[in-house]
Amino acid sequence: MRLIHPQTIYNNLPPEDVFFATDDVGTMHGLGYLVYQCQPSLYPDCPINLYFHLESQPAARQMLMGALMARARLIRDYDPTVRARVYTSVAPGDSDSLAFYASNGLDLEEGEQRIWMSALPGHPIMPMGCALAETPLQTAVQQQEFIQRFQENDLTYINQDILNQVQYLPHRLAVGLVRSNAVVGEALFGGQGNEAELYGIYIAYDQRHQGLGNVLLRQAMGVLADEGVSRINASMLTRSTAQKKLFGAFSCQTAGVTAIYPGLYL
């Protein structure tokens, strides 16, 4: 068994971050790759996050794992002053993969949970200088600018597909928190019946630690409650201190675990 790199870019990844495990006759037995992510807004305490993907037959799995960890450490050493973490995603019921990663020293404490909160009715008084404003999404330019603002705050999963999905839902709300004539945060919701999904919420980096996330979410809840929504569903990254603090302030309840992120701080 040997490891080789592709000769050209593979799925927009540089060849040196991709590994193929092949036998002596060239039959592929496994694949692994790394995706570099700089996420200071999402994880200020550990901005560099290296996602790895590994799919392999048992004979090549350990070899690929070693190569991926070595490559991750090499990438991390480009700037040793910045904290980094390497991680992957595993379904909660995949006991074989979880056992394999645990045996390689990765912790299994972090993941993604589904949570829900009661949509509190009413419209509390806003902090001085703040106002709630619906974000216009009528034109393609407005939609792209909206997506860009979320992605600049490390919510890279907010894309055109999600906006297209939301626009057909009975409950749809794209709303911003305005302070001194500047948008300092936004949130996107969509749903039907008495439930709505919080797809994403952010507060601009230089406006954080002032309780503005709570203000934005509380005011948006009031708008949705006026439409008959009583429950807000969301996904929460258990590693995100900001998300846990925000949702915890609204007495969120755990509905289930959708993914476990075996990982290692480098």
PDB file of C-alpha atoms in Angstrom:
ATOM      1  CA  MET A   1       0.000   0.000   0.000  1.00  0.00           C
ATOM      2  CA  ARG A   2       1.269   3.479  -0.833  1.00  0.00           C
ATOM      3  CA  LEU A   3       0.026   7.077  -0.719  1.00  0.00           C
ATOM      4  CA  ILE A   4       0.063   9.413  -3.689  1.00  0.00           C
ATOM      5  CA  HIS A   5      -1.164  12.941  -4.435  1.00  0.00           C
ATOM      6  CA  PRO A   6      -3.302  13.799  -7.452  1.00  0.00           C
ATOM      7  CA  GLN A   7      -1.362  15.426 -10.264  1.00  0.00           C
ATOM      8  CA  THR A   8      -3.700  18.426 -10.465  1.00  0.00           C
ATOM      9  CA  ILE A   9      -6.149  20.351  -8.299  1.00  0.00           C
ATOM     10  CA  TYR A  10      -8.767  17.988  -6.841  1.00  0.00           C
ATOM     11  CA  ASN A  11     -12.218  19.414  -6.077  1.00  0.00           C
ATOM     12  CA  ASN A  12     -10.687  22.901  -5.698  1.00  0.00           C
ATOM     13  CA  LEU A  13      -8.091  21.553  -3.247  1.00  0.00           C
ATOM     14  CA  PRO A  14      -4.322  21.766  -3.784  1.00  0.00           C
ATOM     15  CA  PRO A  15      -2.802  18.355  -4.598  1.00  0.00           C
ATOM     16  CA  GLU A  16      -0.605  18.390  -1.488  1.00  0.00           C
ATOM     17  CA  ASP A  17      -3.726  18.374   0.715  1.00  0.00           C
ATOM     18  CA  VAL A  18      -5.178  15.282  -0.975  1.00  0.00           C
ATOM     19  CA  PHE A  19      -4.050  11.675  -0.501  1.00  0.00           C
ATOM     20  CA  PHE A  20      -4.953   8.528  -2.439  1.00  0.00           C
ATOM     21  CA  ALA A  21      -4.139   5.110  -0.983  1.00  0.00           C
ATOM     22  CA  THR A  22      -3.388   2.575  -3.728  1.00  0.00           C
ATOM     23  CA  ASP A  23      -1.938  -0.895  -3.913  1.00  0.00           C
ATOM     24  CA  ASP A  24       0.933  -2.041  -6.138  1.00  0.00           C
ATOM     25  CA  VAL A  25      -1.288  -2.416  -9.204  1.00  0.00           C
ATOM     26  CA  GLY A  26      -2.882   1.023  -8.778  1.00  0.00           C
ATOM     27  CA  THR A  27      -6.199  -0.011  -7.271  1.00  0.00           C
ATOM     28  CA  MET A  28      -7.485   2.708  -4.958  1.00  0.00           C
ATOM     29  CA  HIS A  29      -8.242   1.654  -1.390  1.00  0.00           C
ATOM     30  CA  GLY A  30      -8.941   5.012   0.191  1.00  0.00           C
ATOM     31  CA  LEU A  31      -9.059   8.788  -0.048  1.00  0.00           C
ATOM     32  CA  GLY A  32      -8.321  11.577   2.395  1.00  0.00           C
ATOM     33  CA  TYR A  33      -8.147  15.349   2.142  1.00  0.00           C
ATOM     34  CA  LEU A  34      -7.873  18.489   4.252  1.00  0.00           C
ATOM     35  CA  VAL A  35      -9.833  21.740   3.943  1.00  0.00           C
ATOM     36  CA  TYR A  36      -8.254  24.854   5.463  1.00  0.00           C
ATOM     37  CA  GLN A  37     -10.674  27.223   7.213  1.00  0.00           C
ATOM     38  CA  CYS A  38      -9.864  30.513   8.914  1.00  0.00           C
ATOM     39  CA  GLN A  39     -12.853  31.294  11.172  1.00  0.00           C
ATOM     40  CA  PRO A  40     -11.964  34.056  13.660  1.00  0.00           C
ATOM     41  CA  SER A  41     -15.578  35.239  13.933  1.00  0.00           C
ATOM     42  CA  LEU A  42     -16.963  31.798  14.720  1.00  0.00           C
ATOM     43  CA  TYR A  43     -14.096  30.554  16.894  1.00  0.00           C
ATOM     44  CA  PRO A  44     -12.040  33.531  18.154  1.00  0.00           C
ATOM     45  CA  ASP A  45     -10.104  31.301  20.574  1.00  0.00           C
ATOM     46  CA  CYS A  46      -9.025  28.919  17.778  1.00  0.00           C
ATOM     47  CA  PRO A  47      -9.297  30.626  14.362  1.00  0.00           C
ATOM     48  CA  ILE A  48      -7.646  27.938  12.211  1.00  0.00           C
ATOM     49  CA  ASN A  49      -9.815  24.866  11.657  1.00  0.00           C
ATOM     50  CA  LEU A  50      -8.676  22.073   9.373  1.00  0.00           C
ATOM     51  CA  TYR A  51     -11.505  19.805   8.320  1.00  0.00           C
ATOM     52  CA  PHE A  52     -10.438  16.380   7.106  1.00  0.00           C
ATOM     53  CA  HIS A  53     -12.353  13.788   5.139  1.00  0.00           C
ATOM     54  CA  LEU A  54     -11.335  10.138   5.236  1.00  0.00           C
ATOM     55  CA  GLU A  55     -13.008   7.242   3.433  1.00  0.00           C
ATOM     56  CA  SER A  56     -11.054   4.041   3.203  1.00  0.00           C
ATOM     57  CA  GLN A  57     -10.964   0.296   3.374  1.00  0.00           C
ATOM     58  CA  PRO A  58      -9.578  -0.951   6.707  1.00  0.00           C
ATOM     59  CA  ALA A  59      -6.133  -1.791   5.288  1.00  0.00           C
ATOM     60  CA  ALA A  60      -5.411   1.819   4.308  1.00  0.00           C
ATOM     61  CA  ARG A  61      -7.289   3.766   6.969  1.00  0.00           C
ATOM     62  CA  GLN A  62      -4.464   4.114   9.509  1.00  0.00           C
ATOM     63  CA  MET A  63      -1.961   5.107   6.829  1.00  0.00           C
ATOM     64  CA  LEU A  64      -4.272   7.826   5.530  1.00  0.00           C
ATOM     65  CA  MET A  65      -4.977   9.030   9.045  1.00  0.00           C
ATOM     66  CA  GLY A  66      -1.278   9.442   9.748  1.00  0.00           C
ATOM     67  CA  ALA A  67      -0.714  11.334   6.516  1.00  0.00           C
ATOM     68  CA  LEU A  68      -3.616  13.708   7.195  1.00  0.00           C
ATOM     69  CA  MET A  69      -2.433  14.463  10.732  1.00  0.00           C
ATOM     70  CA  ALA A  70       1.127  15.094   9.520  1.00  0.00           C
ATOM     71  CA  ARG A  71      -0.128  17.433   6.794  1.00  0.00           C
ATOM     72  CA  ALA A  72      -2.372  19.250   9.286  1.00  0.00           C
ATOM     73  CA  ARG A  73       0.575  19.869  11.616  1.00  0.00           C
ATOM     74  CA  LEU A  74       2.652  21.155   8.699  1.00  0.00           C
ATOM     75  CA  ILE A  75      -0.104  23.615   7.733  1.00  0.00           C
ATOM     76  CA  ARG A  76      -0.488  24.653  11.350  1.00  0.00           C
ATOM     77  CA  ASP A  77       3.266  25.384  11.593  1.00  0.00           C
ATOM     78  CA  TYR A  78       2.958  28.080   8.923  1.00  0.00           C
ATOM     79  CA  ASP A  79       1.843  30.349  11.782  1.00  0.00           C
ATOM     80  CA  PRO A  80       2.520  28.728  15.164  1.00  0.00           C
ATOM     81  CA  THR A  81       1.230  31.822  17.016  1.00  0.00           C
ATOM     82  CA  VAL A  82      -2.369  31.059  15.980  1.00  0.00           C
ATOM     83  CA  ARG A  83      -4.233  28.211  17.646  1.00  0.00           C
ATOM     84  CA  ALA A  84      -5.469  25.484  15.296  1.00  0.00           C
ATOM     85  CA  ARG A  85      -7.672  22.410  15.416  1.00  0.00           C
ATOM     86  CA  VAL A  86      -8.070  19.476  13.047  1.00  0.00           C
ATOM     87  CA  TYR A  87     -11.449  17.745  12.988  1.00  0.00           C
ATOM     88  CA  THR A  88     -13.916  15.677  10.988  1.00  0.00           C
ATOM     89  CA  SER A  89     -17.648  14.960  11.083  1.00  0.00           C
ATOM     90  CA  VAL A  90     -19.207  11.625  12.074  1.00  0.00           C
ATOM     91  CA  ALA A  91     -22.825  10.539  12.408  1.00  0.00           C
ATOM     92  CA  PRO A  92     -23.714   9.866  16.075  1.00  0.00           C
ATOM     93  CA  GLY A  93     -24.562   6.232  15.288  1.00  0.00           C
ATOM     94  CA  ASP A  94     -21.286   5.441  13.480  1.00  0.00           C
ATOM     95  CA  SER A  95     -19.652   3.623  16.385  1.00  0.00           C
ATOM     96  CA  ASP A  96     -16.858   2.153  14.239  1.00  0.00           C
ATOM     97  CA  SER A  97     -15.616   5.550  13.072  1.00  0.00           C
ATOM     98  CA  LEU A  98     -15.963   7.060  16.543  1.00  0.00           C
ATOM     99  CA  ALA A  99     -13.925   4.226  18.055  1.00  0.00           C
ATOM    100  CA  PHE A 100     -11.258   4.595  15.351  1.00  0.00           C
ATOM    101  CA  TYR A 101     -10.822   8.328  15.925  1.00  0.00           C
ATOM    102  CA  ALA A 102     -10.834   7.928  19.700  1.00  0.00           C
ATOM    103  CA  SER A 103      -8.059   5.321  19.395  1.00  0.00           C
ATOM    104  CA  ASN A 104      -6.043   7.916  17.452  1.00  0.00           C
ATOM    105  CA  GLY A 105      -6.273  10.445  20.258  1.00  0.00           C
ATOM    106  CA  LEU A 106      -9.094  12.639  18.938  1.00  0.00           C
ATOM    107  CA  ASP A 107     -11.632  13.865  21.464  1.00  0.00           C
ATOM    108  CA  LEU A 108     -15.338  13.248  20.858  1.00  0.00           C
ATOM    109  CA  GLU A 109     -16.726  16.054  22.993  1.00  0.00           C
ATOM    110  CA  GLU A 110     -17.753  18.488  20.285  1.00  0.00           C
ATOM    111  CA  GLY A 111     -20.511  18.345  17.729  1.00  0.00           C
ATOM    112  CA  GLU A 112     -23.731  19.845  16.465  1.00  0.00           C
ATOM    113  CA  GLN A 113     -27.038  19.746  18.296  1.00  0.00           C
ATOM    114  CA  ARG A 114     -30.580  20.505  17.263  1.00  0.00           C
ATOM    115  CA  ILE A 115     -32.175  22.831  19.786  1.00  0.00           C
ATOM    116  CA  TRP A 116     -35.457  24.677  20.166  1.00  0.00           C
ATOM    117  CA  MET A 117     -36.680  27.747  22.007  1.00  0.00           C
ATOM    118  CA  SER A 118     -40.067  29.255  22.703  1.00  0.00           C
ATOM    119  CA  ALA A 119     -40.784  32.253  20.474  1.00  0.00           C
ATOM    120  CA  LEU A 120     -41.363  34.919  23.100  1.00  0.00           C
ATOM    121  CA  PRO A 121     -44.172  37.315  22.178  1.00  0.00           C
ATOM    122  CA  GLY A 122     -44.039  41.073  22.562  1.00  0.00           C
ATOM    123  CA  HIS A 123     -41.599  43.783  21.590  1.00  0.00           C
ATOM    124  CA  PRO A 124     -39.380  44.945  24.478  1.00  0.00           C
ATOM    125  CA  ILE A 125     -37.940  48.437  24.387  1.00  0.00           C
ATOM    126  CA  MET A 126     -34.823  48.542  22.216  1.00  0.00           C
ATOM    127  CA  PRO A 127     -31.497  49.824  23.565  1.00  0.00           C
ATOM    128  CA  MET A 128     -30.881  53.481  22.819  1.00  0.00           C
ATOM    129  CA  GLY A 129     -29.693  54.037  19.266  1.00  0.00           C
ATOM    130  CA  CYS A 130     -30.860  50.621  18.033  1.00  0.00           C
ATOM    131  CA  ALA A 131     -33.645  49.748  15.630  1.00  0.00           C
ATOM    132  CA  LEU A 132     -34.940  46.629  13.908  1.00  0.00           C
ATOM    133  CA  ALA A 133     -35.200  46.731  10.123  1.00  0.00           C
ATOM    134  CA  GLU A 134     -36.290  44.078   7.657  1.00  0.00           C
ATOM    135  CA  THR A 135     -33.533  43.320   5.151  1.00  0.00           C
ATOM    136  CA  PRO A 136     -34.694  43.793   1.545  1.00  0.00           C
ATOM    137  CA  LEU A 137     -34.070  40.723  -0.627  1.00  0.00           C
ATOM    138  CA  GLN A 138     -36.061  41.601  -3.724  1.00  0.00           C
ATOM    139  CA  THR A 139     -33.144  41.815  -6.159  1.00  0.00           C
ATOM    140  CA  ALA A 140     -30.272  39.481  -6.966  1.00  0.00           C
ATOM    141  CA  VAL A 141     -27.800  42.127  -5.802  1.00  0.00           C
ATOM    142  CA  GLN A 142     -29.520  42.484  -2.430  1.00  0.00           C
ATOM    143  CA  GLN A 143     -29.503  38.715  -1.982  1.00  0.00           C
ATOM    144  CA  GLN A 144     -25.834  38.380  -2.856  1.00  0.00           C
ATOM    145  CA  GLU A 145     -24.880  41.203  -0.490  1.00  0.00           C
ATOM    146  CA  PHE A 146     -26.917  39.552   2.277  1.00  0.00           C
ATOM    147  CA  ILE A 147     -25.179  36.211   1.695  1.00  0.00           C
ATOM    148  CA  GLN A 148     -21.777  37.911   1.607  1.00  0.00           C
ATOM    149  CA  ARG A 149     -22.316  39.567   4.990  1.00  0.00           C
ATOM    150  CA  PHE A 150     -23.141  36.209   6.585  1.00  0.00           C
ATOM    151  CA  GLN A 151     -20.157  34.535   4.962  1.00  0.00           C
ATOM    152  CA  GLU A 152     -17.833  37.331   6.079  1.00  0.00           C
ATOM    153  CA  ASN A 153     -18.891  36.392   9.615  1.00  0.00           C
ATOM    154  CA  ASP A 154     -17.950  32.720   9.011  1.00  0.00           C
ATOM    155  CA  LEU A 155     -21.517  31.499   8.358  1.00  0.00           C
ATOM    156  CA  THR A 156     -20.409  30.132   5.008  1.00  0.00           C
ATOM    157  CA  TYR A 157     -23.343  27.728   4.687  1.00  0.00           C
ATOM    158  CA  ILE A 158     -25.761  30.613   4.091  1.00  0.00           C
ATOM    159  CA  ASN A 159     -26.109  30.584   0.308  1.00  0.00           C
ATOM    160  CA  GLN A 160     -28.515  31.143  -2.554  1.00  0.00           C
ATOM    161  CA  ASP A 161     -30.076  27.704  -2.125  1.00  0.00           C
ATOM    162  CA  ILE A 162     -31.169  28.564   1.407  1.00  0.00           C
ATOM    163  CA  LEU A 163     -32.600  31.915   0.318  1.00  0.00           C
ATOM    164  CA  ASN A 164     -34.507  30.181  -2.470  1.00  0.00           C
ATOM    165  CA  GLN A 165     -35.895  27.694   0.042  1.00  0.00           C
ATOM    166  CA  VAL A 166     -36.948  30.381   2.518  1.00  0.00           C
ATOM    167  CA  GLN A 167     -38.778  32.541   0.005  1.00  0.00           C
ATOM    168  CA  TYR A 168     -41.444  29.855  -0.525  1.00  0.00           C
ATOM    169  CA  LEU A 169     -42.191  29.396   3.189  1.00  0.00           C
ATOM    170  CA  PRO A 170     -45.215  31.018   4.864  1.00  0.00           C
ATOM    171  CA  HIS A 171     -42.994  32.450   7.598  1.00  0.00           C
ATOM    172  CA  ARG A 172     -39.897  34.168   6.230  1.00  0.00           C
ATOM    173  CA  LEU A 173     -37.928  36.863   7.962  1.00  0.00           C
ATOM    174  CA  ALA A 174     -34.600  38.448   7.077  1.00  0.00           C
ATOM    175  CA  VAL A 175     -33.988  41.116   9.643  1.00  0.00           C
ATOM    176  CA  GLY A 176     -31.163  43.389  10.704  1.00  0.00           C
ATOM    177  CA  LEU A 177     -30.235  45.272  13.847  1.00  0.00           C
ATOM    178  CA  VAL A 178     -29.355  48.874  13.001  1.00  0.00           C
ATOM    179  CA  ARG A 179     -27.256  51.030  15.290  1.00  0.00           C
ATOM    180  CA  SER A 180     -26.205  54.572  14.430  1.00  0.00           C
ATOM    181  CA  ASN A 181     -27.415  54.038  10.851  1.00  0.00           C
ATOM    182  CA  ALA A 182     -25.212  50.951  10.378  1.00  0.00           C
ATOM    183  CA  VAL A 183     -26.261  47.293  10.247  1.00  0.00           C
ATOM    184  CA  VAL A 184     -24.494  45.576  13.157  1.00  0.00           C
ATOM    185  CA  GLY A 185     -26.156  42.162  12.875  1.00  0.00           C
ATOM    186  CA  GLU A 186     -28.675  40.116  10.928  1.00  0.00           C
ATOM    187  CA  ALA A 187     -30.750  36.966  11.246  1.00  0.00           C
ATOM    188  CA  LEU A 188     -32.575  34.714   8.797  1.00  0.00           C
ATOM    189  CA  PHE A 189     -35.685  32.677   9.640  1.00  0.00           C
ATOM    190  CA  GLY A 190     -38.132  30.544   7.694  1.00  0.00           C
ATOM    191  CA  GLY A 191     -40.925  28.173   8.628  1.00  0.00           C
ATOM    192  CA  GLN A 192     -44.557  27.193   8.534  1.00  0.00           C
ATOM    193  CA  GLY A 193     -47.331  26.525  11.011  1.00  0.00           C
ATOM    194  CA  ASN A 194     -46.272  27.358  14.544  1.00  0.00           C
ATOM    195  CA  GLU A 195     -42.558  26.659  13.965  1.00  0.00           C
ATOM    196  CA  ALA A 196     -39.714  28.569  12.337  1.00  0.00           C
ATOM    197  CA  GLU A 197     -36.076  27.686  11.672  1.00  0.00           C
ATOM    198  CA  LEU A 198     -33.291  30.066  12.612  1.00  0.00           C
ATOM    199  CA  TYR A 199     -30.922  29.532   9.700  1.00  0.00           C
ATOM    200  CA  GLY A 200     -28.268  31.925  10.902  1.00  0.00           C
ATOM    201  CA  ILE A 201     -27.575  34.929  13.101  1.00  0.00           C
ATOM    202  CA  TYR A 202     -24.493  37.106  13.454  1.00  0.00           C
ATOM    203  CA  ILE A 203     -23.289  40.263  15.132  1.00  0.00           C
ATOM    204  CA  ALA A 204     -20.453  42.196  13.514  1.00  0.00           C
ATOM    205  CA  TYR A 205     -17.107  41.425  15.123  1.00  0.00           C
ATOM    206  CA  ASP A 206     -16.520  44.962  16.445  1.00  0.00           C
ATOM    207  CA  GLN A 207     -20.005  45.088  18.005  1.00  0.00           C
ATOM    208  CA  ARG A 208     -19.876  41.910  20.052  1.00  0.00           C
ATOM    209  CA  HIS A 209     -19.974  41.389  23.828  1.00  0.00           C
ATOM    210  CA  GLN A 210     -22.668  44.050  24.239  1.00  0.00           C
ATOM    211  CA  GLY A 211     -25.738  41.813  24.311  1.00  0.00           C
ATOM    212  CA  LEU A 212     -26.784  42.757  20.780  1.00  0.00           C
ATOM    213  CA  GLY A 213     -27.283  39.134  19.738  1.00  0.00           C
ATOM    214  CA  ASN A 214     -29.869  38.757  22.493  1.00  0.00           C
ATOM    215  CA  VAL A 215     -31.555  41.978  21.378  1.00  0.00           C
ATOM    216  CA  LEU A 216     -31.727  40.870  17.735  1.00  0.00           C
ATOM    217  CA  LEU A 217     -33.030  37.391  18.509  1.00  0.00           C
ATOM    218  CA  ARG A 218     -35.593  38.651  21.035  1.00  0.00           C
ATOM    219  CA  GLN A 219     -36.968  41.276  18.667  1.00  0.00           C
ATOM    220  CA  ALA A 220     -37.140  38.779  15.787  1.00  0.00           C
ATOM    221  CA  MET A 221     -39.033  36.374  18.056  1.00  0.00           C
ATOM    222  CA  GLY A 222     -41.626  39.056  18.667  1.00  0.00           C
ATOM    223  CA  VAL A 223     -42.145  39.561  14.931  1.00  0.00           C
ATOM    224  CA  LEU A 224     -42.546  35.818  14.343  1.00  0.00           C
ATOM    225  CA  ALA A 225     -44.815  35.404  17.370  1.00  0.00           C
ATOM    226  CA  ASP A 226     -47.124  38.009  15.830  1.00  0.00           C
ATOM    227  CA  GLU A 227     -47.405  35.640  12.830  1.00  0.00           C
ATOM    228  CA  GLY A 228     -48.390  32.698  15.030  1.00  0.00           C
ATOM    229  CA  VAL A 229     -44.947  31.136  15.564  1.00  0.00           C
ATOM    230  CA  SER A 230     -44.464  29.655  19.040  1.00  0.00           C
ATOM    231  CA  ARG A 231     -41.314  27.581  18.546  1.00  0.00           C
ATOM    232  CA  ILE A 232     -37.894  28.447  17.066  1.00  0.00           C
ATOM    233  CA  ASN A 233     -35.674  25.565  15.926  1.00  0.00           C
ATOM    234  CA  ALA A 234     -31.936  25.914  15.310  1.00  0.00           C
ATOM    235  CA  SER A 235     -28.643  24.088  15.070  1.00  0.00           C
ATOM    236  CA  MET A 236     -25.975  24.820  17.684  1.00  0.00           C
ATOM    237  CA  LEU A 237     -22.260  24.084  17.551  1.00  0.00           C
ATOM    238  CA  THR A 238     -21.336  22.861  21.009  1.00  0.00           C
ATOM    239  CA  ARG A 239     -17.837  24.274  20.574  1.00  0.00           C
ATOM    240  CA  SER A 240     -19.122  27.798  19.971  1.00  0.00           C
ATOM    241  CA  THR A 241     -19.142  29.702  23.254  1.00  0.00           C
ATOM    242  CA  ALA A 242     -21.106  32.536  21.637  1.00  0.00           C
ATOM    243  CA  GLN A 243     -23.862  30.244  20.360  1.00  0.00           C
ATOM    244  CA  LYS A 244     -24.198  28.417  23.667  1.00  0.00           C
ATOM    245  CA  LYS A 245     -24.413  31.713  25.555  1.00  0.00           C
ATOM    246  CA  LEU A 246     -26.974  33.203  23.149  1.00  0.00           C
ATOM    247  CA  PHE A 247     -29.302  30.215  23.004  1.00  0.00           C
ATOM    248  CA  GLY A 248     -28.849  29.500  26.695  1.00  0.00           C
ATOM    249  CA  ALA A 249     -30.191  32.964  27.474  1.00  0.00           C
ATOM    250  CA  PHE A 250     -33.480  31.837  25.924  1.00  0.00           C
ATOM    251  CA  SER A 251     -33.627  28.547  27.859  1.00  0.00           C
ATOM    252  CA  CYS A 252     -33.037  26.407  24.773  1.00  0.00           C
ATOM    253  CA  GLN A 253     -33.854  22.707  24.916  1.00  0.00           C
ATOM    254  CA  THR A 254     -31.867  19.983  23.153  1.00  0.00           C
ATOM    255  CA  ALA A 255     -33.823  18.036  20.556  1.00  0.00           C
ATOM    256  CA  GLY A 256     -31.015  15.744  19.410  1.00  0.00           C
ATOM    257  CA  VAL A 257     -27.450  15.409  18.175  1.00  0.00           C
ATOM    258  CA  THR A 258     -26.931  15.613  14.412  1.00  0.00           C
ATOM    259  CA  ALA A 259     -23.138  15.228  14.217  1.00  0.00           C
ATOM    260  CA  ILE A 260     -20.068  14.559  16.324  1.00  0.00           C
ATOM    261  CA  TYR A 261     -16.826  16.336  15.436  1.00  0.00           C
ATOM    262  CA  PRO A 262     -13.845  14.230  16.518  1.00  0.00           C
ATOM    263  CA  GLY A 263     -10.950  16.646  16.763  1.00  0.00           C
ATOM    264  CA  LEU A 264      -7.536  17.516  18.086  1.00  0.00           C
ATOM    265  CA  TYR A 265      -5.975  20.834  19.012  1.00  0.00           C
ATOM    266  CA  LEU A 266      -2.599  21.205  17.339  1.00  0.00           C
TER     267      LEU A 266
END
